[in-house]
Amino acid sequence: MKYETMLERFLGYVNFKTRSDAASTTIPSTPEQKDFLRMLKEQLEELNLSDIELNEENWFLTATLPANTDKPYDKIGFISHVDTADFNVEGINPQVIENYDGEDIVLNKELNVVMSKAEFPNLSNYKGLTLITTDGTTLLGADDKAGITEIVEAIKYLSEHPEIEHGDIRIAFGPDEEIGRGADHFDAKGFATDYAFTMDGGVLGELEYESFNAAQITYKITGVSVHPGTAKGKMKNANTIAAELASLFPEKEVPEHTEGYEGFYLLHNMQARIEEAEMVYIIRDHDKEKFEARKKFAEEVATKINEKYGNVVEYELFDQYYNMGDVIKKDKRCVDVAEQAIKNVGVTPIIIPIRGGTDGSKISYMGIPTPNIFVGGENFHGQYEFSCLEHMEKAADTIVEIAKLAKK
C-alpha cells in the first residue's frame, strides 16, 4: 500500500516540541502537548471521522472510523502518545537519507556527531532504505510521533478504500506517557473497544504483550552536619550513608547487566549533601512474585540503615504499573490477530517482552487488552534516534490488516 503523505506528515509532527515534564502537576504536563493535540483534531476532522472529541480534562483526543459492513467484527482501537522523552527538543532538525548506503552516518559535521556502525551494528539492516535521523543535537520524536503518523495514515487509507470491510475502529492520542501519567486518566469505558493496540514499539516486526511490573521507592536520608574539626561522634554524613545504602543492592541486578525477563533495581536519581540526601530507585520485574520480593527487599534496605545509624531514613514506595501480560494471556485474540496481520504484510513477528511499559500496561488493567506493535525506529530518547520510512509503511499496513482480520 502507498502512503504518499506519510513522510511529509511525520516531518511535520516531529517539529512540534512536545516534551513532557515530570516536575509539572498539570494535565498535560506541558502546554505544547495541547497545541499538538488541537492540530491533530483538525486533521482528523479533515478525514471526516465520527465522534471526534478532545477531552480538556484528560487531554485525550479520540475519534471513530465507523464500520462499513453489517458483518460481525470486533470493535478495535489504536493508541499513541503525543509527548516525547526527557531530552533536548529545541530546534529539532530531521534529516532524510534516501537509499542509505549502510555506512556511518554523520549527523552533525560541525559537532562531529557520528552514528557509527561499530556502535550501532543494526544499521546494516537498513541498507537501501530511507532513514529519518536527527541532526545530532536533539531527539527525533519518533517515539511516538511515528505511531501517530502510522495510525492517521492507515485510517486515511481505510476511509479512502471503502471496499476494505471493517468494524468500528477507535483511535486515541494522549499525553504524558513518557512520565508514566497519561493513561491514568484514560477513559477506557468511553473508548469501549473489545481490545486495542498501542503503536509504540521499536523495530520492524515487534509485537509485545508482556511488560514489567513497576514500582518506585524514594529514600530520604537525614544527616547531621557538624564542623569537621569537631565532628567525632556527632556527624552523620548523609552522603556516605547514601553510598552505603546503594551498596546493599545486588551489584548485577541493574539494567546494564540484565535482559529478557530478568528484573532489576535502578538508582534513577540522587541528590546529596552532608545534612540530607534523596535517592530515587525504580524497581522492575515481569514476575509478580519476584516483583513483590524486590519491593520487600527495598524496604529492608532502609531498615538495615536505620538499625545502624538510628532513624535516619524515611521512604515512600508506590506501584507505577503492572505486567499487561497477566491480563492479555486470559484472552489472546488481540495478540493472535496482530501476529497474523504482521505475517500477512510480509514481516516476521518478533514477540518479546517489553523491558519497560506502555500506556497499554495500564489500559489493559482498565478492561481493554492492549498489546504493543512496532513503529519502525530505533535508539529512541536520544540524539541517535531514527525511523525507517519503509518500516513505518509496514506498520501502517499492519493496522489496515488488523482491521480486516478483527472478525468475531
GROMACS .gro file of C-alpha atoms in nm:
model
  408
    1MET     CA    1   0.000   0.000   0.000
    2LYS     CA    2   0.113   0.353  -0.070
    3TYR     CA    3   0.102   0.635   0.182
    4GLU     CA    4   0.201   0.937  -0.022
    5THR     CA    5   0.169   1.182   0.268
    6MET     CA    6   0.343   0.972   0.534
    7LEU     CA    7   0.687   1.132   0.520
    8GLU     CA    8   0.553   1.486   0.499
    9ARG     CA    9   0.314   1.420   0.787
   10PHE     CA   10   0.585   1.267   1.004
   11LEU     CA   11   0.827   1.555   0.943
   12GLY     CA   12   0.552   1.798   1.036
   13TYR     CA   13   0.473   1.613   1.357
   14VAL     CA   14   0.829   1.585   1.486
   15ASN     CA   15   0.877   1.960   1.456
   16PHE     CA   16   0.622   2.010   1.734
   17LYS     CA   17   0.801   2.050   2.067
   18THR     CA   18   0.600   1.819   2.298
   19ARG     CA   19   0.846   1.713   2.567
   20SER     CA   20   0.666   1.617   2.889
   21ASP     CA   21   0.776   1.736   3.233
   22ALA     CA   22   0.772   1.505   3.536
   23ALA     CA   23   0.801   1.804   3.771
   24SER     CA   24   0.475   1.955   3.644
   25THR     CA   25   0.142   1.891   3.817
   26THR     CA   26  -0.081   1.993   3.525
   27ILE     CA   27  -0.262   1.776   3.268
   28PRO     CA   28  -0.092   1.760   3.029
   29SER     CA   29   0.240   1.838   3.191
   30THR     CA   30   0.339   2.087   2.918
   31PRO     CA   31   0.121   2.328   2.717
   32GLU     CA   32   0.285   2.236   2.386
   33GLN     CA   33   0.110   1.899   2.401
   34LYS     CA   34  -0.223   2.083   2.392
   35ASP     CA   35  -0.118   2.268   2.078
   36PHE     CA   36  -0.022   1.946   1.905
   37LEU     CA   37  -0.347   1.773   2.003
   38ARG     CA   38  -0.552   2.066   1.873
   39MET     CA   39  -0.370   2.041   1.541
   40LEU     CA   40  -0.432   1.665   1.528
   41LYS     CA   41  -0.801   1.725   1.595
   42GLU     CA   42  -0.817   1.949   1.287
   43GLN     CA   43  -0.651   1.678   1.078
   44LEU     CA   44  -0.897   1.415   1.198
   45GLU     CA   45  -1.184   1.646   1.109
   46GLU     CA   46  -1.048   1.663   0.754
   47LEU     CA   47  -1.071   1.283   0.737
   48ASN     CA   48  -1.445   1.303   0.815
   49LEU     CA   49  -1.423   1.072   1.115
   50SER     CA   50  -1.703   1.041   1.369
   51ASP     CA   51  -1.715   1.109   1.743
   52ILE     CA   52  -1.413   1.337   1.734
   53GLU     CA   53  -1.352   1.467   2.085
   54LEU     CA   54  -1.064   1.645   2.253
   55ASN     CA   55  -1.135   1.599   2.622
   56GLU     CA   56  -0.992   1.902   2.800
   57GLU     CA   57  -0.983   1.724   3.134
   58ASN     CA   58  -0.768   1.423   3.048
   59TRP     CA   59  -0.644   1.568   2.716
   60PHE     CA   60  -0.704   1.254   2.514
   61LEU     CA   61  -0.812   1.306   2.155
   62THR     CA   62  -1.044   1.029   2.037
   63ALA     CA   63  -1.231   0.954   1.716
   64THR     CA   64  -1.405   0.672   1.530
   65LEU     CA   65  -1.388   0.533   1.179
   66PRO     CA   66  -1.734   0.372   1.166
   67ALA     CA   67  -1.790   0.018   1.050
   68ASN     CA   68  -1.871  -0.016   0.679
   69THR     CA   69  -2.028  -0.361   0.697
   70ASP     CA   70  -2.301  -0.546   0.883
   71LYS     CA   71  -2.076  -0.847   0.927
   72PRO     CA   72  -1.968  -0.911   1.286
   73TYR     CA   73  -1.631  -0.752   1.365
   74ASP     CA   74  -1.459  -0.682   1.694
   75LYS     CA   75  -1.451  -0.316   1.792
   76ILE     CA   76  -1.082  -0.230   1.796
   77GLY     CA   77  -0.866   0.068   1.886
   78PHE     CA   78  -0.523   0.214   1.813
   79ILE     CA   79  -0.345   0.439   2.063
   80SER     CA   80  -0.031   0.655   2.059
   81HIS     CA   81   0.112   0.925   2.284
   82VAL     CA   82   0.199   1.280   2.182
   83ASP     CA   83   0.473   1.360   2.433
   84THR     CA   84   0.843   1.299   2.385
   85ALA     CA   85   1.108   1.195   2.633
   86ASP     CA   86   1.330   1.394   2.866
   87PHE     CA   87   1.592   1.500   2.611
   88ASN     CA   88   1.663   1.819   2.420
   89VAL     CA   89   1.382   1.920   2.180
   90GLU     CA   90   1.498   2.271   2.097
   91GLY     CA   91   1.542   2.309   1.723
   92ILE     CA   92   1.457   1.958   1.602
   93ASN     CA   93   1.601   1.933   1.252
   94PRO     CA   94   1.524   1.593   1.096
   95GLN     CA   95   1.744   1.467   0.814
   96VAL     CA   96   1.614   1.234   0.542
   97ILE     CA   97   1.862   0.983   0.400
   98GLU     CA   98   1.731   0.810   0.089
   99ASN     CA   99   1.881   0.481  -0.029
  100TYR     CA  100   2.101   0.458   0.280
  101ASP     CA  101   2.442   0.315   0.189
  102GLY     CA  102   2.494   0.119   0.511
  103GLU     CA  103   2.793   0.325   0.625
  104ASP     CA  104   2.849   0.554   0.924
  105ILE     CA  105   2.604   0.845   0.933
  106VAL     CA  106   2.742   1.192   1.004
  107LEU     CA  107   2.461   1.354   1.198
  108ASN     CA  108   2.642   1.679   1.265
  109LYS     CA  109   2.970   1.753   1.090
  110GLU     CA  110   3.035   2.072   1.284
  111LEU     CA  111   2.998   1.898   1.622
  112ASN     CA  112   3.148   1.569   1.498
  113VAL     CA  113   2.842   1.366   1.596
  114VAL     CA  114   2.850   1.035   1.410
  115MET     CA  115   2.618   0.736   1.430
  116SER     CA  116   2.871   0.462   1.361
  117LYS     CA  117   2.824   0.104   1.251
  118ALA     CA  118   3.065  -0.003   1.525
  119GLU     CA  119   2.842   0.139   1.796
  120PHE     CA  120   2.511   0.068   1.620
  121PRO     CA  121   2.558  -0.257   1.421
  122ASN     CA  122   2.183  -0.275   1.349
  123LEU     CA  123   2.236  -0.004   1.089
  124SER     CA  124   2.331  -0.284   0.850
  125ASN     CA  125   1.962  -0.385   0.848
  126TYR     CA  126   1.866  -0.060   0.675
  127LYS     CA  127   2.089  -0.055   0.368
  128GLY     CA  128   1.896   0.070   0.065
  129LEU     CA  129   1.611   0.211   0.273
  130THR     CA  130   1.503   0.561   0.372
  131LEU     CA  131   1.610   0.678   0.717
  132ILE     CA  132   1.498   0.986   0.907
  133THR     CA  133   1.756   1.089   1.165
  134THR     CA  134   1.829   1.379   1.398
  135ASP     CA  135   2.099   1.640   1.341
  136GLY     CA  136   2.284   1.504   1.645
  137THR     CA  137   2.169   1.773   1.890
  138THR     CA  138   1.811   1.666   1.975
  139LEU     CA  139   1.593   1.362   1.984
  140LEU     CA  140   1.373   1.296   1.680
  141GLY     CA  141   1.041   1.229   1.849
  142ALA     CA  142   0.958   0.914   1.656
  143ASP     CA  143   0.859   0.782   1.996
  144ASP     CA  144   0.572   0.820   1.948
  145LYS     CA  145   0.504   1.051   1.655
  146ALA     CA  146   0.586   0.765   1.420
  147GLY     CA  147   0.297   0.577   1.582
  148ILE     CA  148   0.063   0.874   1.543
  149THR     CA  149   0.164   0.911   1.179
  150GLU     CA  150   0.101   0.545   1.108
  151ILE     CA  151  -0.242   0.547   1.270
  152VAL     CA  152  -0.353   0.860   1.083
  153GLU     CA  153  -0.219   0.730   0.751
  154ALA     CA  154  -0.382   0.388   0.797
  155ILE     CA  155  -0.717   0.544   0.892
  156LYS     CA  156  -0.691   0.777   0.593
  157TYR     CA  157  -0.623   0.477   0.367
  158LEU     CA  158  -0.919   0.283   0.505
  159SER     CA  159  -1.151   0.580   0.465
  160GLU     CA  160  -1.041   0.617   0.103
  161HIS     CA  161  -1.087   0.244   0.031
  162PRO     CA  162  -1.440   0.150   0.139
  163GLU     CA  163  -1.403  -0.182  -0.040
  164ILE     CA  164  -1.200  -0.296   0.263
  165GLU     CA  165  -1.457  -0.421   0.512
  166HIS     CA  166  -1.400  -0.345   0.880
  167GLY     CA  167  -1.582  -0.289   1.205
  168ASP     CA  168  -1.574   0.022   1.423
  169ILE     CA  169  -1.217   0.146   1.466
  170ARG     CA  170  -1.141   0.382   1.751
  171ILE     CA  171  -0.825   0.590   1.780
  172ALA     CA  172  -0.681   0.779   2.075
  173PHE     CA  173  -0.389   1.015   2.112
  174GLY     CA  174  -0.293   1.118   2.463
  175PRO     CA  175  -0.033   1.300   2.674
  176ASP     CA  176   0.242   1.223   2.922
  177GLU     CA  177   0.320   0.858   2.850
  178GLU     CA  178   0.691   0.922   2.891
  179ILE     CA  179   0.643   1.031   3.252
  180GLY     CA  180   0.404   0.743   3.323
  181ARG     CA  181   0.093   0.950   3.391
  182GLY     CA  182  -0.110   0.988   3.071
  183ALA     CA  183  -0.302   0.660   3.085
  184ASP     CA  184  -0.400   0.724   3.448
  185HIS     CA  185  -0.678   0.944   3.311
  186PHE     CA  186  -0.773   0.739   3.004
  187ASP     CA  187  -1.148   0.685   2.969
  188ALA     CA  188  -1.148   0.313   2.893
  189LYS     CA  189  -1.525   0.286   2.942
  190GLY     CA  190  -1.584   0.565   2.690
  191PHE     CA  191  -1.332   0.417   2.445
  192ALA     CA  192  -1.537   0.096   2.460
  193THR     CA  193  -1.337  -0.142   2.239
  194ASP     CA  194  -1.301  -0.518   2.265
  195TYR     CA  195  -0.924  -0.473   2.255
  196ALA     CA  196  -0.674  -0.216   2.135
  197PHE     CA  197  -0.313  -0.171   2.030
  198THR     CA  198  -0.055   0.086   2.125
  199MET     CA  199   0.160   0.179   1.826
  200ASP     CA  200   0.463   0.246   2.042
  201GLY     CA  201   0.715  -0.031   1.976
  202GLY     CA  202   1.052  -0.032   1.808
  203VAL     CA  203   1.199  -0.230   1.522
  204LEU     CA  204   1.014  -0.392   1.234
  205GLY     CA  205   0.801  -0.687   1.347
  206GLU     CA  206   0.796  -0.625   1.720
  207LEU     CA  207   0.481  -0.742   1.898
  208GLU     CA  208   0.483  -0.710   2.275
  209TYR     CA  209   0.214  -0.817   2.518
  210GLU     CA  210   0.419  -0.858   2.837
  211SER     CA  211   0.560  -0.564   3.029
  212PHE     CA  212   0.734  -0.509   3.358
  213ASN     CA  213   0.562  -0.474   3.690
  214ALA     CA  214   0.694  -0.138   3.805
  215ALA     CA  215   0.739   0.046   4.133
  216GLN     CA  216   0.937   0.342   4.265
  217ILE     CA  217   1.090   0.394   4.606
  218THR     CA  218   1.227   0.727   4.727
  219TYR     CA  219   1.463   0.730   5.025
  220LYS     CA  220   1.510   1.050   5.223
  221ILE     CA  221   1.815   1.045   5.448
  222THR     CA  222   1.852   1.300   5.727
  223GLY     CA  223   2.211   1.359   5.831
  224VAL     CA  224   2.376   1.577   6.093
  225SER     CA  225   2.619   1.840   5.971
  226VAL     CA  226   2.892   1.941   6.214
  227HIS     CA  227   3.220   2.124   6.155
  228PRO     CA  228   3.462   1.851   6.050
  229GLY     CA  229   3.713   1.965   6.312
  230THR     CA  230   3.475   1.874   6.594
  231ALA     CA  231   3.263   1.612   6.420
  232LYS     CA  232   3.374   1.299   6.606
  233GLY     CA  233   3.075   1.116   6.747
  234LYS     CA  234   2.836   1.382   6.620
  235MET     CA  235   2.832   1.397   6.240
  236LYS     CA  236   2.603   1.173   6.039
  237ASN     CA  237   2.709   1.226   5.677
  238ALA     CA  238   2.411   1.170   5.451
  239ASN     CA  239   2.647   1.141   5.153
  240THR     CA  240   2.826   0.834   5.288
  241ILE     CA  241   2.507   0.684   5.431
  242ALA     CA  242   2.354   0.712   5.083
  243ALA     CA  243   2.658   0.539   4.934
  244GLU     CA  244   2.629   0.261   5.190
  245LEU     CA  245   2.258   0.222   5.121
  246ALA     CA  246   2.331   0.189   4.748
  247SER     CA  247   2.595  -0.075   4.820
  248LEU     CA  248   2.331  -0.300   4.978
  249PHE     CA  249   2.158  -0.353   4.642
  250PRO     CA  250   2.268  -0.652   4.430
  251GLU     CA  251   2.552  -0.536   4.205
  252LYS     CA  252   2.443  -0.733   3.897
  253GLU     CA  253   2.067  -0.675   3.922
  254VAL     CA  254   2.079  -0.349   3.731
  255PRO     CA  255   1.975  -0.260   3.373
  256GLU     CA  256   2.328  -0.281   3.234
  257HIS     CA  257   2.358  -0.646   3.344
  258THR     CA  258   2.007  -0.780   3.273
  259GLU     CA  259   1.797  -0.875   2.971
  260GLY     CA  260   1.484  -1.063   2.866
  261TYR     CA  261   1.268  -1.147   3.167
  262GLU     CA  262   1.532  -1.050   3.422
  263GLY     CA  263   1.426  -0.780   3.665
  264PHE     CA  264   1.638  -0.502   3.812
  265TYR     CA  265   1.682  -0.213   4.051
  266LEU     CA  266   1.791   0.122   3.908
  267LEU     CA  267   1.922   0.418   4.104
  268HIS     CA  268   1.742   0.669   3.886
  269ASN     CA  269   1.833   0.991   4.059
  270MET     CA  270   2.027   1.107   4.366
  271GLN     CA  271   2.091   1.440   4.536
  272ALA     CA  272   2.309   1.451   4.844
  273ARG     CA  273   2.498   1.671   5.083
  274ILE     CA  274   2.608   1.617   5.443
  275GLU     CA  275   2.281   1.712   5.608
  276GLU     CA  276   2.040   1.537   5.370
  277ALA     CA  277   2.016   1.307   5.072
  278GLU     CA  278   1.742   1.179   4.845
  279MET     CA  279   1.767   0.864   4.634
  280VAL     CA  280   1.506   0.751   4.381
  281TYR     CA  281   1.508   0.386   4.278
  282ILE     CA  282   1.283   0.220   4.023
  283ILE     CA  283   1.204  -0.149   4.066
  284ARG     CA  284   1.116  -0.375   3.773
  285ASP     CA  285   1.025  -0.742   3.724
  286HIS     CA  286   0.796  -0.932   3.488
  287ASP     CA  287   0.714  -1.194   3.752
  288LYS     CA  288   0.462  -1.069   4.010
  289GLU     CA  289   0.604  -1.274   4.299
  290LYS     CA  290   0.960  -1.162   4.227
  291PHE     CA  291   0.832  -0.805   4.195
  292GLU     CA  292   0.678  -0.820   4.541
  293ALA     CA  293   1.001  -0.969   4.678
  294ARG     CA  294   1.202  -0.686   4.524
  295LYS     CA  295   0.980  -0.426   4.689
  296LYS     CA  296   1.018  -0.601   5.025
  297PHE     CA  297   1.396  -0.606   4.979
  298ALA     CA  298   1.398  -0.232   4.906
  299GLU     CA  299   1.212  -0.171   5.233
  300GLU     CA  300   1.453  -0.395   5.425
  301VAL     CA  301   1.746  -0.187   5.298
  302ALA     CA  302   1.604   0.114   5.480
  303THR     CA  303   1.550  -0.095   5.793
  304LYS     CA  304   1.916  -0.206   5.795
  305ILE     CA  305   2.042   0.152   5.761
  306ASN     CA  306   1.813   0.271   6.040
  307GLU     CA  307   1.926  -0.010   6.268
  308LYS     CA  308   2.286   0.102   6.220
  309TYR     CA  309   2.252   0.482   6.228
  310GLY     CA  310   1.924   0.545   6.407
  311ASN     CA  311   1.610   0.652   6.226
  312VAL     CA  312   1.784   0.849   5.953
  313VAL     CA  313   1.593   0.705   5.655
  314GLU     CA  314   1.233   0.757   5.557
  315TYR     CA  315   1.095   0.616   5.235
  316GLU     CA  316   0.794   0.629   5.006
  317LEU     CA  317   0.716   0.323   4.794
  318PHE     CA  318   0.441   0.308   4.531
  319ASP     CA  319   0.345   0.092   4.234
  320GLN     CA  320   0.356   0.251   3.888
  321TYR     CA  321   0.208  -0.013   3.656
  322TYR     CA  322   0.175  -0.390   3.617
  323ASN     CA  323   0.254  -0.660   3.364
  324MET     CA  324  -0.019  -0.638   3.100
  325GLY     CA  325   0.057  -0.998   3.004
  326ASP     CA  326  -0.123  -1.119   3.315
  327VAL     CA  327  -0.442  -0.971   3.166
  328ILE     CA  328  -0.385  -1.042   2.797
  329LYS     CA  329  -0.298  -1.410   2.850
  330LYS     CA  330  -0.658  -1.464   2.961
  331ASP     CA  331  -0.782  -1.368   2.613
  332LYS     CA  332  -0.513  -1.358   2.344
  333ARG     CA  333  -0.737  -1.270   2.048
  334CYS     CA  334  -0.564  -0.936   2.016
  335VAL     CA  335  -0.221  -1.098   2.005
  336ASP     CA  336  -0.331  -1.365   1.757
  337VAL     CA  337  -0.485  -1.105   1.525
  338ALA     CA  338  -0.177  -0.882   1.540
  339GLU     CA  339   0.063  -1.170   1.484
  340GLN     CA  340  -0.128  -1.285   1.175
  341ALA     CA  341  -0.152  -0.929   1.045
  342ILE     CA  342   0.224  -0.882   1.072
  343LYS     CA  343   0.277  -1.208   0.883
  344ASN     CA  344   0.025  -1.105   0.619
  345VAL     CA  345   0.223  -0.790   0.535
  346GLY     CA  346   0.535  -0.997   0.476
  347VAL     CA  347   0.710  -0.939   0.808
  348THR     CA  348   0.832  -1.194   1.061
  349PRO     CA  349   0.678  -1.124   1.403
  350ILE     CA  350   0.923  -1.067   1.687
  351ILE     CA  351   0.730  -1.150   2.003
  352ILE     CA  352   0.930  -1.029   2.303
  353PRO     CA  353   0.859  -0.889   2.649
  354ILE     CA  354   0.884  -0.514   2.689
  355ARG     CA  355   1.165  -0.417   2.922
  356GLY     CA  356   0.958  -0.120   3.023
  357GLY     CA  357   0.593  -0.025   2.998
  358THR     CA  358   0.349   0.141   2.762
  359ASP     CA  359   0.012   0.306   2.807
  360GLY     CA  360  -0.118  -0.042   2.736
  361SER     CA  361   0.030  -0.164   3.064
  362LYS     CA  362  -0.233   0.046   3.245
  363ILE     CA  363  -0.513   0.034   2.988
  364SER     CA  364  -0.508  -0.347   2.993
  365TYR     CA  365  -0.592  -0.332   3.363
  366MET     CA  366  -0.879  -0.094   3.283
  367GLY     CA  367  -1.050  -0.373   3.090
  368ILE     CA  368  -0.913  -0.329   2.736
  369PRO     CA  369  -0.636  -0.578   2.649
  370THR     CA  370  -0.377  -0.361   2.472
  371PRO     CA  371  -0.056  -0.513   2.333
  372ASN     CA  372   0.214  -0.305   2.165
  373ILE     CA  373   0.316  -0.300   1.797
  374PHE     CA  374   0.633  -0.179   1.624
  375VAL     CA  375   0.662   0.169   1.470
  376GLY     CA  376   0.982   0.111   1.274
  377GLY     CA  377   1.251   0.300   1.460
  378GLU     CA  378   1.545   0.261   1.695
  379ASN     CA  379   1.757   0.444   1.955
  380PHE     CA  380   1.462   0.634   2.100
  381HIS     CA  381   1.504   0.911   2.360
  382GLY     CA  382   1.832   1.049   2.233
  383GLN     CA  383   2.038   1.208   1.961
  384TYR     CA  384   2.088   0.880   1.771
  385GLU     CA  385   1.716   0.816   1.729
  386PHE     CA  386   1.598   0.730   1.378
  387SER     CA  387   1.299   0.596   1.188
  388CYS     CA  388   1.282   0.396   0.868
  389LEU     CA  389   1.015   0.516   0.626
  390GLU     CA  390   0.959   0.176   0.466
  391HIS     CA  391   0.914   0.015   0.808
  392MET     CA  392   0.670   0.288   0.909
  393GLU     CA  393   0.471   0.196   0.600
  394LYS     CA  394   0.473  -0.167   0.713
  395ALA     CA  395   0.336  -0.057   1.050
  396ALA     CA  396   0.051   0.126   0.875
  397ASP     CA  397  -0.004  -0.184   0.660
  398THR     CA  398  -0.030  -0.386   0.981
  399ILE     CA  399  -0.301  -0.155   1.114
  400VAL     CA  400  -0.501  -0.197   0.792
  401GLU     CA  401  -0.454  -0.572   0.805
  402ILE     CA  402  -0.569  -0.591   1.169
  403ALA     CA  403  -0.883  -0.404   1.067
  404LYS     CA  404  -0.950  -0.673   0.806
  405LEU     CA  405  -0.881  -0.964   1.040
  406ALA     CA  406  -1.068  -0.849   1.351
  407LYS     CA  407  -1.375  -1.060   1.282
  408LYS     CA  408  -1.580  -1.211   1.560
   0.00000   0.00000   0.00000
